[in-house]
C-alpha positions as MATLAB code, in Angstrom:
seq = 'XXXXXXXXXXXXXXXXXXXXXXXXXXXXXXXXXXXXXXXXXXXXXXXXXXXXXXXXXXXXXXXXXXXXXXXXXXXXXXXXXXXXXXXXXXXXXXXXXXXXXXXXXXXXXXXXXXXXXXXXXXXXXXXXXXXXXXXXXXXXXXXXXXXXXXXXXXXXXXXXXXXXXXXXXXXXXXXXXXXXXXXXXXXXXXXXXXXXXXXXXXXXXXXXXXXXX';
ca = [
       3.780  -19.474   18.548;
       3.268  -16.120   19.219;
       0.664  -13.449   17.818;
       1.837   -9.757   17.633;
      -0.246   -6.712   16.092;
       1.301   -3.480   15.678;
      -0.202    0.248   15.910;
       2.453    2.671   13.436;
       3.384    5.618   15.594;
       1.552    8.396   14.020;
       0.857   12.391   14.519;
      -1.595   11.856   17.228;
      -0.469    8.961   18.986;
       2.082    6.585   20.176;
       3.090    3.625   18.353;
       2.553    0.236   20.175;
       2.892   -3.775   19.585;
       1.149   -6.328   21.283;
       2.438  -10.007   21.552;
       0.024  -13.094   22.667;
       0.898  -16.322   23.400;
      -0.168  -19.691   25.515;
       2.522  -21.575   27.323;
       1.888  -25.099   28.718;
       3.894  -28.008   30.125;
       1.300  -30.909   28.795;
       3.536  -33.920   27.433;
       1.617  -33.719   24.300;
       2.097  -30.569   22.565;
      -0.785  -29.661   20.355;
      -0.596  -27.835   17.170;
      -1.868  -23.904   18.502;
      -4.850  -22.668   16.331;
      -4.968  -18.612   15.493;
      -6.840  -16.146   14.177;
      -6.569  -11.932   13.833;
      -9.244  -11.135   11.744;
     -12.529  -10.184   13.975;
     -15.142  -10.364   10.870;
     -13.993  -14.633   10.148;
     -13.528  -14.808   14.207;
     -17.298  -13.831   14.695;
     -18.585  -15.490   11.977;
     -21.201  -14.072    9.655;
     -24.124  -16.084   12.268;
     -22.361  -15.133   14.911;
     -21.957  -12.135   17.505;
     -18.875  -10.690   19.840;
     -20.841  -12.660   22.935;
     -21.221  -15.905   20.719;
     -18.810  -15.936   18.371;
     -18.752  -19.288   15.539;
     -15.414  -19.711   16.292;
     -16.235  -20.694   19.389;
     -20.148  -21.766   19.433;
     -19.434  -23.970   16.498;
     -16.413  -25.240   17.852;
     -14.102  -25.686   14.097;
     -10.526  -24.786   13.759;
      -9.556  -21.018   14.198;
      -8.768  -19.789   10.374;
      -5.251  -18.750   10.743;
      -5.139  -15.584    8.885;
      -2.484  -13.342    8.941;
      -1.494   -9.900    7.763;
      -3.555   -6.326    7.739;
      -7.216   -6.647    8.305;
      -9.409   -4.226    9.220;
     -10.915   -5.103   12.550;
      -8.040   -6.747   14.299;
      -8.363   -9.892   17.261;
      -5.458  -11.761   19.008;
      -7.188  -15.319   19.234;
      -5.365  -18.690   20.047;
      -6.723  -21.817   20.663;
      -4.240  -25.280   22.202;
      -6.026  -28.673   23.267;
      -4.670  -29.196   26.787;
      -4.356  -32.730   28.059;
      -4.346  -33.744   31.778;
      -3.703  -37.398   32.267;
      -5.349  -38.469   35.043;
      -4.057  -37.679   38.710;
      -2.049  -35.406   36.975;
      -1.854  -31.291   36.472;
      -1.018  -29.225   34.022;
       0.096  -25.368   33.951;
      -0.640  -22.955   31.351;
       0.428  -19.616   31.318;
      -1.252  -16.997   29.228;
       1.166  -14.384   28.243;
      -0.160  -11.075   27.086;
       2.997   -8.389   26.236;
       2.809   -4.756   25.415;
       5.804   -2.262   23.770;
       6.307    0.859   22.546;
       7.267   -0.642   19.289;
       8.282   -4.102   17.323;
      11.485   -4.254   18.173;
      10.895   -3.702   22.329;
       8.187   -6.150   21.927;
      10.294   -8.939   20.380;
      12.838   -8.692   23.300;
      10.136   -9.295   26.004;
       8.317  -12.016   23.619;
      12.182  -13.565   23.952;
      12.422  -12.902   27.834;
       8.957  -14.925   28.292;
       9.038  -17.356   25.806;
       9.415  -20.653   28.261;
       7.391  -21.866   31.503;
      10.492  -21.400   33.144;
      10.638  -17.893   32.279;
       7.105  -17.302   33.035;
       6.860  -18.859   36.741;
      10.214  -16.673   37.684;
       8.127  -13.685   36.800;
       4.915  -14.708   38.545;
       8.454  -15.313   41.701;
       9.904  -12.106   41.250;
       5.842  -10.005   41.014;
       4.902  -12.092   44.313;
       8.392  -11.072   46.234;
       8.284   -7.733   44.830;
       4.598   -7.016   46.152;
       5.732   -8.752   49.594;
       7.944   -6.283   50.300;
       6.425   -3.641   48.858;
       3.416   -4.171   51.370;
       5.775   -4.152   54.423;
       7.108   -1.106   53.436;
       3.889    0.904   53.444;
       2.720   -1.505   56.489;
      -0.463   -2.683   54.588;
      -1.478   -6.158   55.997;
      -2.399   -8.983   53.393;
      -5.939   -8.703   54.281;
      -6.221   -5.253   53.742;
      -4.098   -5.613   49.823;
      -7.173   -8.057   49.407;
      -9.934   -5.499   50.623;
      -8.439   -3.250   48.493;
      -8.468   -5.242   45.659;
     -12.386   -6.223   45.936;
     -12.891   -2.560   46.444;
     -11.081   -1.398   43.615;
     -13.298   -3.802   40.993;
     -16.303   -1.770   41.886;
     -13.876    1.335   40.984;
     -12.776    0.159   37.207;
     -16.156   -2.209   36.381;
     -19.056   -0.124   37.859;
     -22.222   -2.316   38.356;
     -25.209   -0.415   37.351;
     -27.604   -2.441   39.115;
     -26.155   -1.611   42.277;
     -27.182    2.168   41.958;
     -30.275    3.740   41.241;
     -31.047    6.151   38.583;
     -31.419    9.144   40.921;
     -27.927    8.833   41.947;
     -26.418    8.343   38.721;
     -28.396   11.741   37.747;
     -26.493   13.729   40.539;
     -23.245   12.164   39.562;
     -23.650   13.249   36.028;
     -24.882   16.885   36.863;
     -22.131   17.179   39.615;
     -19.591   16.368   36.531;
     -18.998   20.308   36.173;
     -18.564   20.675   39.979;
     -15.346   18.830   39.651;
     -14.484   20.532   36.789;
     -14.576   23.915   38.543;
     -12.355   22.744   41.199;
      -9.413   21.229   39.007;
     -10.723   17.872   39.176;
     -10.863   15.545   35.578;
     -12.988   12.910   37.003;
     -10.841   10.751   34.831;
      -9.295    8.501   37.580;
     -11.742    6.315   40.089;
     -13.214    8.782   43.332;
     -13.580    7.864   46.461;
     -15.504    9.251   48.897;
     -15.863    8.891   53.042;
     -18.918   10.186   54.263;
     -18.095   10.650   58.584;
     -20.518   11.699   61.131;
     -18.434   10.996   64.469;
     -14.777   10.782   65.602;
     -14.819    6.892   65.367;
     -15.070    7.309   61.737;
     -11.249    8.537   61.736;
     -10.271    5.102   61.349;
     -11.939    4.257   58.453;
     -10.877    8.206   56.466;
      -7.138    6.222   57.640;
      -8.054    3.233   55.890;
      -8.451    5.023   52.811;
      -5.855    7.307   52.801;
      -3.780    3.380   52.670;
      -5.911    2.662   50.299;
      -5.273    5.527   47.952;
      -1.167    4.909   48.720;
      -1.567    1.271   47.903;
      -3.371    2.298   44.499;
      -0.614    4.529   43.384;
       1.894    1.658   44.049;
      -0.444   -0.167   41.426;
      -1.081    2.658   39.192;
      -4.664    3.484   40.059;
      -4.651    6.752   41.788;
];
């Protein structure tokens, strides 16, 4: 089973479908449990960080159709005999409309299909590293860097600082810069600090390649 929700293309924006579904290779198949309406999701006891759904642990309702506040929830009892292991694959899809997003849903729709993609990503990022000569534990220092970039962690910055970021909002603005993407900056104080301004500028090429920068 899969969910889909679609967004009609409209004056002001794009149109776009979304497709969710779980994938497993247990021998016993379980009935999948769904729901897309937020409001019976949450529960009227309940709240988006406890939800009843899942803090009272009953079967997901299985509404369909237009609601008003819209969630993508499925639920599959996985077994694992013993000794054993199990895969699952959660597959999230996004189009441009219905009709794109039923031709991926049908390109991923088997384990088989999914594990060639996970192939084909790991190959493709292989290469893609030797090109720009970025070593695998740089990608990974890049990647722990770049969490603090998209999910900032207030507690690791006082308020003072967060005061001169917001005042030096307009100082950006003045010099054609949004302050819509992540920022960077390397403070140096000797030559030997050349190294690490080089680090970066890999840093910023590898988070083009992943459509960061």
């Amino acid at each position: 089973k899969c969910l889909t929700a679609v967004r009609r293309k409209r004056e002001n924006n794009i149109g776009m479908a979304v497709g969710y579904m779980i994938l497993s290779d247990d021998i016993q198949q379980d009935e999948v449990e769904y729901e897309t309406d937020k409001y019976i999701f949450i529960g009227r006891t309940g709240t988006s960080e406890n939800p009843v759904a899942i803090t009272e642990r009953h079967a997901l309702g299985g509404s369909l159709g237009s609601v008003i506040e819209p969630v993508l929830a499925l639920r599959k009892r996985i077994f694992v005999p013993s000794d054993a292991s199990v895969k699952v694959y959660f597959v999230t899809s996004v189009a441009e409309s219905e009709e794109e997003l039923v031709r991926i849903i049908k390109k991923y729709n088997s384990m088989t299909s999914a594990e060639r993609a996970f192939e084909m990503a790991q190959t493709h990022s292989i290469v893609q590293l030797r090109a720009s000569g970025i070593s695998s534990d740089m990608a990974l220092m890049y990647q722990n860097l770049s969490s603090r970039l998209i999910f900032i962690n207030p507690f690791t910055r006082n308020n003072n600082e967060l005061m001169h970021i917001s005042n030096g909002i307009r100082l950006l603005w003045s010099r054609g810069i949004s302050g819509e993407l992540p920022i960077i900056v390397v403070y140096m104080d000797r030559e030997s600090d050349l190294y690490n301004a080089k680090i970066m500028l890999k840093a910023h090429e590898y988070y083009q390649y992943k459509g960061l920068a």
